[in-house]
């Protein structure tokens, strides 16, 4: 198991059943969606965070999860919003001077700050900030975007440092002194970390990271745990959802959402759901509903790779249970969908606890040729 799983998470490996291969297969140029693996870290990129400001990393089994980064865009970075040091406002910085491209901050008071270090960024987005430190005596610097939470850079020497900063919804952007910062640095860039990241701002509704040392998953309690992308997608005909999960608990007989696209009060929905002994793919617009069932069931503890697809004429689901043969079903869809903004959600499955190993949502269709490869990759992650 270990030899099979470890190569799958190497960013450089573009071979069948590698993460890069599956991503390039499904997310072709221009494709929109979401792709998440519940690994705390992938290479040098942190994926899971305990808090919504992305300040505290998930590291150990049992840590709560407030955010997981989307990998569908390959962690592309957007344009640079940083401003040269000559444009910074250092009126409130204490003992600080601009020296060419760098700021020399020498033993500030602990409450000083520098503003205007970057241009206008978008609210409620995730950015990567990089600094170059050429002189270091002590302290640290914290970054704020649009009155968002203060995020530490964790500077402890000279060198290049990076951090992830989630912007707020206010108007103030600054670099704060922390611990009497005594260093010389410049901001190399402030760039949008592209992706449709899943976040839970309500701390009571966070999921939990779990691992057995080989596999990694998110544990949803079946009550109110949920992660949400925000209304960044447009609901339309031709969408797909793929998840890998372990069915942990049998609840009531009604089908409940596990993962999918859901649009506001109209209840326009495209999702993979679970019920006693089966998974289903559901399409709903207003009060009109189409459900594609899988007749063969599964039991508590079973590993399920489920891929639901919708095109102009049909809805269908392909399910593999415990790595066994594919079970599929489809039926004609007659109700058109509404083109409305919607989020991608996972969790909130009322009465059904699940362990989730793989998350994918695509505005588009996973093709017949891609389906078995995606299913096999999910099963490999789950170790079945």
CSV table of C-alpha atoms in Angstrom, one decimal:
chain,number,residue,atom,x,y,z
A,1,UNK,CA,0.0,0.0,0.0
A,2,UNK,CA,2.7,2.5,0.9
A,3,UNK,CA,4.6,2.0,-2.3
A,4,UNK,CA,1.4,2.5,-4.3
A,5,UNK,CA,0.2,5.6,-2.6
A,6,UNK,CA,3.4,7.6,-2.1
A,7,UNK,CA,4.1,8.1,-5.8
A,8,UNK,CA,0.6,9.4,-6.4
A,9,UNK,CA,1.3,12.6,-4.5
A,10,UNK,CA,4.4,13.6,-6.3
A,11,UNK,CA,3.8,16.8,-8.3
A,12,UNK,CA,6.5,16.0,-10.8
A,13,UNK,CA,5.1,12.6,-11.8
A,14,UNK,CA,2.9,12.8,-14.9
A,15,UNK,CA,2.2,9.1,-15.4
A,16,UNK,CA,-1.1,7.2,-15.3
A,17,UNK,CA,-2.6,7.2,-11.8
A,18,UNK,CA,-0.4,10.1,-10.7
A,19,UNK,CA,-2.1,13.2,-9.3
A,20,UNK,CA,-0.7,15.3,-12.2
A,21,UNK,CA,-2.0,12.9,-14.7
A,22,UNK,CA,-5.5,12.8,-13.3
A,23,UNK,CA,-5.6,16.5,-13.0
A,24,UNK,CA,-4.5,17.1,-16.6
A,25,UNK,CA,-6.9,14.4,-17.8
A,26,UNK,CA,-10.0,15.9,-16.2
A,27,UNK,CA,-9.1,19.6,-16.0
A,28,UNK,CA,-8.2,20.5,-19.5
A,29,UNK,CA,-7.4,24.1,-20.6
A,30,UNK,CA,-10.3,26.3,-19.6
A,31,UNK,CA,-12.0,23.7,-17.4
A,32,UNK,CA,-13.5,24.9,-14.1
A,33,UNK,CA,-14.0,22.9,-10.9
A,34,UNK,CA,-12.4,21.7,-7.8
A,35,UNK,CA,-10.0,18.9,-6.9
A,36,UNK,CA,-8.9,18.2,-3.3
A,37,UNK,CA,-6.9,15.6,-1.5
A,38,UNK,CA,-7.0,15.5,2.3
A,39,UNK,CA,-3.2,15.5,2.7
A,40,UNK,CA,-1.9,18.0,5.3
A,41,UNK,CA,1.0,18.8,2.9
A,42,UNK,CA,2.0,18.1,-0.7
A,43,UNK,CA,5.7,18.7,-1.3
A,44,UNK,CA,6.3,22.2,0.2
A,45,UNK,CA,2.6,23.2,-0.2
A,46,UNK,CA,0.4,23.1,2.9
A,47,UNK,CA,-3.1,21.9,1.9
A,48,UNK,CA,-5.0,21.7,5.2
A,49,UNK,CA,-5.5,24.5,7.8
A,50,UNK,CA,-7.1,24.4,11.2
A,51,UNK,CA,-8.4,28.0,11.1
A,52,UNK,CA,-10.2,30.1,8.5
A,53,UNK,CA,-7.4,32.7,8.3
A,54,UNK,CA,-5.0,29.9,7.2
A,55,UNK,CA,-2.6,30.7,10.0
A,56,UNK,CA,-2.4,27.3,11.7
A,57,UNK,CA,-1.4,24.2,9.7
A,58,UNK,CA,-3.1,20.8,10.1
A,59,UNK,CA,-0.3,18.4,11.1
A,60,UNK,CA,-1.6,15.5,13.2
A,61,UNK,CA,-4.3,12.9,13.3
A,62,UNK,CA,-7.4,14.4,14.9
A,63,UNK,CA,-6.7,18.0,14.0
A,64,UNK,CA,-9.8,20.1,13.0
A,65,UNK,CA,-10.0,21.3,9.4
A,66,UNK,CA,-11.3,24.7,8.5
A,67,UNK,CA,-9.9,24.9,5.0
A,68,UNK,CA,-8.5,22.7,2.2
A,69,UNK,CA,-6.8,24.2,-0.9
A,70,UNK,CA,-8.1,23.3,-4.3
A,71,UNK,CA,-5.6,21.7,-6.7
A,72,UNK,CA,-7.6,21.9,-9.9
A,73,UNK,CA,-5.5,24.8,-11.3
A,74,UNK,CA,-2.2,23.3,-10.2
A,75,UNK,CA,-1.5,26.1,-7.6
A,76,UNK,CA,-1.1,28.7,-10.4
A,77,UNK,CA,-0.2,32.1,-9.1
A,78,UNK,CA,-1.9,35.2,-10.5
A,79,UNK,CA,-0.4,38.7,-11.2
A,80,UNK,CA,1.9,40.4,-8.6
A,81,UNK,CA,0.1,43.0,-6.5
A,82,UNK,CA,3.2,44.1,-4.5
A,83,UNK,CA,4.4,47.6,-4.5
A,84,UNK,CA,8.1,48.6,-4.5
A,85,UNK,CA,9.4,49.7,-1.1
A,86,UNK,CA,9.7,53.3,-2.4
A,87,UNK,CA,5.8,53.4,-2.4
A,88,UNK,CA,5.4,52.1,1.1
A,89,UNK,CA,3.9,54.2,3.9
A,90,UNK,CA,6.3,54.0,6.8
A,91,UNK,CA,4.8,56.8,8.9
A,92,UNK,CA,3.7,54.3,11.5
A,93,UNK,CA,6.7,52.0,11.3
A,94,UNK,CA,8.8,53.4,14.1
A,95,UNK,CA,12.6,53.1,13.4
A,96,UNK,CA,12.5,52.2,9.7
A,97,UNK,CA,14.2,53.4,6.6
A,98,UNK,CA,13.9,52.6,2.9
A,99,UNK,CA,17.2,51.4,1.4
A,100,UNK,CA,16.7,50.9,-2.3
A,101,UNK,CA,14.3,47.9,-2.8
A,102,UNK,CA,14.4,47.0,0.9
A,103,UNK,CA,13.0,48.2,4.2
A,104,UNK,CA,15.4,48.3,7.1
A,105,UNK,CA,13.3,47.7,10.3
A,106,UNK,CA,15.5,48.1,13.4
A,107,UNK,CA,14.0,47.1,16.7
A,108,UNK,CA,10.5,48.4,16.4
A,109,UNK,CA,8.1,48.7,19.4
A,110,UNK,CA,5.9,45.6,18.6
A,111,UNK,CA,2.9,47.6,17.5
A,112,UNK,CA,4.3,49.4,14.5
A,113,UNK,CA,3.1,48.8,10.9
A,114,UNK,CA,3.8,49.6,7.2
A,115,UNK,CA,0.9,50.2,4.9
A,116,UNK,CA,0.6,50.5,1.1
A,117,UNK,CA,2.9,47.4,0.5
A,118,UNK,CA,0.6,46.1,-2.2
A,119,UNK,CA,-2.1,47.3,-4.6
A,120,UNK,CA,-5.8,46.5,-4.4
A,121,UNK,CA,-6.5,42.8,-4.0
A,122,UNK,CA,-9.8,41.0,-4.1
A,123,UNK,CA,-11.7,40.4,-0.9
A,124,UNK,CA,-12.1,36.9,0.7
A,125,UNK,CA,-9.4,35.3,-1.5
A,126,UNK,CA,-6.2,33.3,-0.8
A,127,UNK,CA,-2.9,34.9,-1.6
A,128,UNK,CA,0.7,33.8,-1.5
A,129,UNK,CA,3.2,36.3,-0.2
A,130,UNK,CA,7.0,35.9,-0.5
A,131,UNK,CA,9.7,38.0,1.1
A,132,UNK,CA,13.5,38.2,0.8
A,133,UNK,CA,15.3,38.8,4.2
A,134,UNK,CA,18.9,39.9,3.8
A,135,UNK,CA,19.5,40.9,7.5
A,136,UNK,CA,18.0,39.2,10.5
A,137,UNK,CA,18.5,39.9,14.2
A,138,UNK,CA,15.1,38.9,15.7
A,139,UNK,CA,11.4,39.2,15.7
A,140,UNK,CA,8.9,38.4,12.9
A,141,UNK,CA,6.5,40.2,10.5
A,142,UNK,CA,2.8,39.6,10.1
A,143,UNK,CA,0.7,40.3,7.0
A,144,UNK,CA,-2.8,41.7,6.7
A,145,UNK,CA,-4.9,42.0,3.5
A,146,UNK,CA,-8.1,44.0,3.5
A,147,UNK,CA,-8.5,44.0,7.3
A,148,UNK,CA,-8.2,40.2,7.3
A,149,UNK,CA,-6.5,38.2,10.1
A,150,UNK,CA,-2.8,38.9,10.8
A,151,UNK,CA,-0.7,36.1,9.3
A,152,UNK,CA,2.9,35.4,10.5
A,153,UNK,CA,5.7,35.0,7.9
A,154,UNK,CA,7.7,32.9,10.5
A,155,UNK,CA,11.0,34.6,9.7
A,156,UNK,CA,13.8,33.2,11.8
A,157,UNK,CA,16.9,33.8,9.6
A,158,UNK,CA,18.0,35.4,6.4
A,159,UNK,CA,16.6,33.9,3.2
A,160,UNK,CA,13.4,33.7,1.2
A,161,UNK,CA,10.1,33.0,3.1
A,162,UNK,CA,6.6,32.4,1.9
A,163,UNK,CA,3.2,32.3,3.6
A,164,UNK,CA,-0.5,32.0,2.7
A,165,UNK,CA,-2.7,35.0,3.5
A,166,UNK,CA,-6.5,35.1,3.3
A,167,UNK,CA,-7.8,38.5,2.5
A,168,UNK,CA,-10.7,40.0,4.5
A,169,UNK,CA,-13.6,42.2,3.3
A,170,UNK,CA,-12.4,45.5,4.8
A,171,UNK,CA,-10.1,48.2,3.4
A,172,UNK,CA,-6.8,48.1,5.4
A,173,UNK,CA,-3.7,46.3,4.2
A,174,UNK,CA,-0.4,46.4,6.2
A,175,UNK,CA,2.7,44.6,7.4
A,176,UNK,CA,2.9,44.5,11.2
A,177,UNK,CA,5.9,44.2,13.5
A,178,UNK,CA,5.9,41.2,15.8
A,179,UNK,CA,8.4,40.7,18.6
A,180,UNK,CA,10.4,43.8,18.0
A,181,UNK,CA,11.3,43.0,14.4
A,182,UNK,CA,14.9,43.8,13.6
A,183,UNK,CA,15.5,42.8,10.0
A,184,UNK,CA,16.0,44.1,6.4
A,185,UNK,CA,13.6,42.7,3.8
A,186,UNK,CA,11.6,43.3,0.7
A,187,UNK,CA,8.3,41.8,-0.5
A,188,UNK,CA,9.1,39.8,-3.7
A,189,UNK,CA,5.4,39.3,-4.6
A,190,UNK,CA,1.8,39.2,-3.4
A,191,UNK,CA,-0.1,36.9,-5.8
A,192,UNK,CA,-3.5,35.2,-5.9
A,193,UNK,CA,-3.3,31.5,-5.3
A,194,UNK,CA,-5.7,30.4,-7.9
A,195,UNK,CA,-8.3,27.8,-7.1
A,196,UNK,CA,-11.8,27.3,-5.6
A,197,UNK,CA,-10.7,26.5,-2.1
A,198,UNK,CA,-13.1,24.8,0.4
A,199,UNK,CA,-13.5,26.8,3.7
A,200,UNK,CA,-15.7,26.5,6.8
A,201,UNK,CA,-15.9,29.8,8.8
A,202,UNK,CA,-18.1,28.3,11.5
A,203,UNK,CA,-15.7,26.6,13.9
A,204,UNK,CA,-18.4,24.3,15.2
A,205,UNK,CA,-18.9,22.8,11.7
A,206,UNK,CA,-15.3,21.9,10.9
A,207,UNK,CA,-14.4,18.4,9.8
A,208,UNK,CA,-11.5,16.4,11.2
A,209,UNK,CA,-8.3,15.2,9.6
A,210,UNK,CA,-7.5,11.5,10.1
A,211,UNK,CA,-4.7,9.2,9.1
A,212,UNK,CA,-3.6,5.6,9.8
A,213,UNK,CA,0.0,6.5,8.7
A,214,UNK,CA,-0.7,5.4,5.1
A,215,UNK,CA,-4.1,6.7,4.1
A,216,UNK,CA,-5.4,10.2,4.7
A,217,UNK,CA,-9.1,11.3,5.0
A,218,UNK,CA,-11.5,13.8,6.3
A,219,UNK,CA,-14.0,12.6,8.9
A,220,UNK,CA,-17.4,14.1,8.6
A,221,UNK,CA,-19.7,13.6,11.6
A,222,UNK,CA,-22.9,13.3,9.6
A,223,UNK,CA,-24.5,16.1,11.6
A,224,UNK,CA,-23.3,19.5,10.5
A,225,UNK,CA,-19.7,19.2,9.3
A,226,UNK,CA,-19.4,20.8,5.9
A,227,UNK,CA,-16.8,22.6,3.6
A,228,UNK,CA,-18.0,25.1,1.0
A,229,UNK,CA,-16.4,26.9,-1.9
A,230,UNK,CA,-18.7,29.9,-2.0
A,231,UNK,CA,-20.8,30.8,-5.0
A,232,UNK,CA,-18.0,30.6,-7.5
A,233,UNK,CA,-19.6,28.2,-10.1
A,234,UNK,CA,-22.5,28.5,-12.5
A,235,UNK,CA,-25.0,25.6,-12.4
A,236,UNK,CA,-25.7,24.3,-15.9
A,237,UNK,CA,-26.2,21.2,-17.9
A,238,UNK,CA,-23.1,19.1,-18.2
A,239,UNK,CA,-21.5,18.7,-14.7
A,240,UNK,CA,-19.7,15.9,-12.8
A,241,UNK,CA,-19.0,15.0,-9.2
A,242,UNK,CA,-16.5,12.3,-8.1
A,243,UNK,CA,-15.8,11.3,-4.5
A,244,UNK,CA,-14.1,8.5,-2.6
A,245,UNK,CA,-15.5,7.7,0.8
A,246,UNK,CA,-15.9,5.1,3.5
A,247,UNK,CA,-19.5,4.7,4.6
A,248,UNK,CA,-19.3,4.8,8.3
A,249,UNK,CA,-22.8,4.9,9.7
A,250,UNK,CA,-26.3,4.1,8.6
A,251,UNK,CA,-28.8,6.8,9.3
A,252,UNK,CA,-32.4,7.2,8.3
A,253,UNK,CA,-33.8,6.0,5.0
A,254,UNK,CA,-33.9,9.3,3.2
A,255,UNK,CA,-31.0,10.2,0.8
A,256,UNK,CA,-28.7,12.9,2.1
A,257,UNK,CA,-26.2,15.1,0.4
A,258,UNK,CA,-22.5,14.1,0.5
A,259,UNK,CA,-20.9,16.1,-2.2
A,260,UNK,CA,-22.0,18.3,-5.1
A,261,UNK,CA,-23.1,21.7,-6.4
A,262,UNK,CA,-26.1,23.3,-4.7
A,263,UNK,CA,-27.7,26.6,-5.6
A,264,UNK,CA,-29.3,28.6,-2.8
A,265,UNK,CA,-33.0,28.8,-2.0
A,266,UNK,CA,-34.1,27.3,-5.3
A,267,UNK,CA,-32.5,24.0,-4.3
A,268,UNK,CA,-31.1,23.6,-7.7
A,269,UNK,CA,-28.7,20.7,-7.0
A,270,UNK,CA,-26.4,18.3,-8.6
A,271,UNK,CA,-24.9,15.9,-6.0
A,272,UNK,CA,-23.9,12.4,-5.0
A,273,UNK,CA,-25.9,11.3,-2.0
A,274,UNK,CA,-26.1,8.3,0.2
A,275,UNK,CA,-29.0,6.3,1.6
A,276,UNK,CA,-29.2,2.9,3.4
A,277,UNK,CA,-27.2,0.6,1.3
A,278,UNK,CA,-26.8,2.7,-1.8
A,279,UNK,CA,-25.4,5.9,-3.4
A,280,UNK,CA,-27.3,8.0,-5.8
A,281,UNK,CA,-26.8,10.9,-8.2
A,282,UNK,CA,-29.4,13.6,-7.9
A,283,UNK,CA,-30.4,16.5,-10.2
A,284,UNK,CA,-32.9,18.9,-8.8
A,285,UNK,CA,-34.3,22.2,-10.1
A,286,UNK,CA,-36.9,23.8,-7.9
A,287,UNK,CA,-39.4,21.1,-7.1
A,288,UNK,CA,-38.4,18.9,-10.1
A,289,UNK,CA,-36.1,16.1,-9.2
A,290,UNK,CA,-34.3,13.3,-11.1
A,291,UNK,CA,-32.5,10.6,-9.1
A,292,UNK,CA,-30.3,7.9,-10.6
A,293,UNK,CA,-30.0,5.0,-8.1
A,294,UNK,CA,-27.5,2.2,-7.8
A,295,UNK,CA,-29.4,-1.0,-7.0
A,296,UNK,CA,-26.5,-2.9,-5.5
A,297,UNK,CA,-25.9,-1.6,-2.0
A,298,UNK,CA,-23.0,-1.1,0.4
A,299,UNK,CA,-22.6,-1.5,4.1
A,300,UNK,CA,-21.0,0.5,6.9
A,301,UNK,CA,-17.2,0.3,6.5
A,302,UNK,CA,-17.3,-0.1,2.8
A,303,UNK,CA,-15.1,2.0,0.5
A,304,UNK,CA,-17.0,3.6,-2.3
A,305,UNK,CA,-15.7,5.4,-5.4
A,306,UNK,CA,-18.7,7.2,-6.9
A,307,UNK,CA,-18.7,9.3,-10.1
A,308,UNK,CA,-21.9,11.1,-11.1
A,309,UNK,CA,-22.3,12.7,-14.5
A,310,UNK,CA,-25.0,14.8,-16.2
A,311,UNK,CA,-25.3,15.7,-19.8
A,312,UNK,CA,-28.1,17.2,-21.9
A,313,UNK,CA,-30.1,14.0,-21.9
A,314,UNK,CA,-29.2,11.7,-19.0
A,315,UNK,CA,-27.9,11.6,-15.4
A,316,UNK,CA,-25.8,8.6,-14.5
A,317,UNK,CA,-23.6,7.2,-11.8
A,318,UNK,CA,-20.7,4.7,-11.8
A,319,UNK,CA,-19.9,3.2,-8.4
A,320,UNK,CA,-17.1,0.9,-7.4
A,321,UNK,CA,-17.4,-0.8,-4.0
A,322,UNK,CA,-14.3,-2.0,-2.2
A,323,UNK,CA,-12.3,-1.9,-5.4
A,324,UNK,CA,-14.7,-4.3,-7.1
A,325,UNK,CA,-16.4,-4.1,-10.5
A,326,UNK,CA,-18.2,-1.0,-11.6
A,327,UNK,CA,-21.9,-0.7,-10.9
A,328,UNK,CA,-23.7,1.8,-13.1
A,329,UNK,CA,-27.1,3.2,-13.8
A,330,UNK,CA,-28.6,6.0,-15.8
A,331,UNK,CA,-32.0,7.4,-16.7
A,332,UNK,CA,-33.4,10.1,-19.0
A,333,UNK,CA,-33.5,13.6,-17.6
A,334,UNK,CA,-36.3,15.8,-18.8
A,335,UNK,CA,-36.1,18.9,-16.5
A,336,UNK,CA,-33.7,21.6,-17.7
A,337,UNK,CA,-31.3,23.2,-15.2
A,338,UNK,CA,-31.1,26.9,-14.2
A,339,UNK,CA,-28.0,28.9,-14.9
A,340,UNK,CA,-27.5,30.2,-11.3
A,341,UNK,CA,-24.4,30.8,-9.1
A,342,UNK,CA,-23.7,28.0,-6.8
A,343,UNK,CA,-21.0,26.6,-4.4
A,344,UNK,CA,-19.5,23.2,-4.3
A,345,UNK,CA,-20.2,21.6,-0.9
A,346,UNK,CA,-19.1,18.4,0.8
A,347,UNK,CA,-20.4,17.0,4.1
A,348,UNK,CA,-23.6,18.1,5.9
A,349,UNK,CA,-25.0,14.6,5.3
A,350,UNK,CA,-27.5,14.5,8.3
A,351,UNK,CA,-27.4,11.1,9.9
A,352,UNK,CA,-24.7,9.5,7.7
A,353,UNK,CA,-21.1,9.8,8.8
A,354,UNK,CA,-18.4,9.5,6.1
A,355,UNK,CA,-14.7,9.4,5.7
A,356,UNK,CA,-13.7,11.2,2.5
A,357,UNK,CA,-10.5,10.4,0.6
A,358,UNK,CA,-11.0,12.3,-2.7
A,359,UNK,CA,-13.1,15.3,-3.8
A,360,UNK,CA,-13.7,16.4,-7.4
A,361,UNK,CA,-16.3,18.7,-8.9
A,362,UNK,CA,-16.3,19.6,-12.6
A,363,UNK,CA,-18.3,22.1,-14.7
A,364,UNK,CA,-18.3,19.6,-17.6
A,365,UNK,CA,-18.4,15.9,-18.1
A,366,UNK,CA,-15.9,13.3,-17.1
A,367,UNK,CA,-15.8,11.2,-20.3
A,368,UNK,CA,-16.3,7.5,-20.7
A,369,UNK,CA,-12.6,7.0,-21.2
A,370,UNK,CA,-11.6,9.1,-18.2
A,371,UNK,CA,-14.1,7.5,-15.8
A,372,UNK,CA,-12.3,4.1,-15.1
A,373,UNK,CA,-9.0,5.9,-14.6
A,374,UNK,CA,-10.5,8.4,-12.1
A,375,UNK,CA,-12.2,5.5,-10.3
A,376,UNK,CA,-9.0,3.5,-10.1
A,377,UNK,CA,-7.1,6.4,-8.8
A,378,UNK,CA,-9.7,6.9,-6.0
A,379,UNK,CA,-9.6,3.3,-5.1
A,380,UNK,CA,-5.8,3.4,-4.9
A,381,UNK,CA,-5.9,6.3,-2.5
A,382,UNK,CA,-8.4,4.4,-0.4
A,383,UNK,CA,-6.2,1.3,-0.5
A,384,UNK,CA,-8.7,-1.1,-2.1
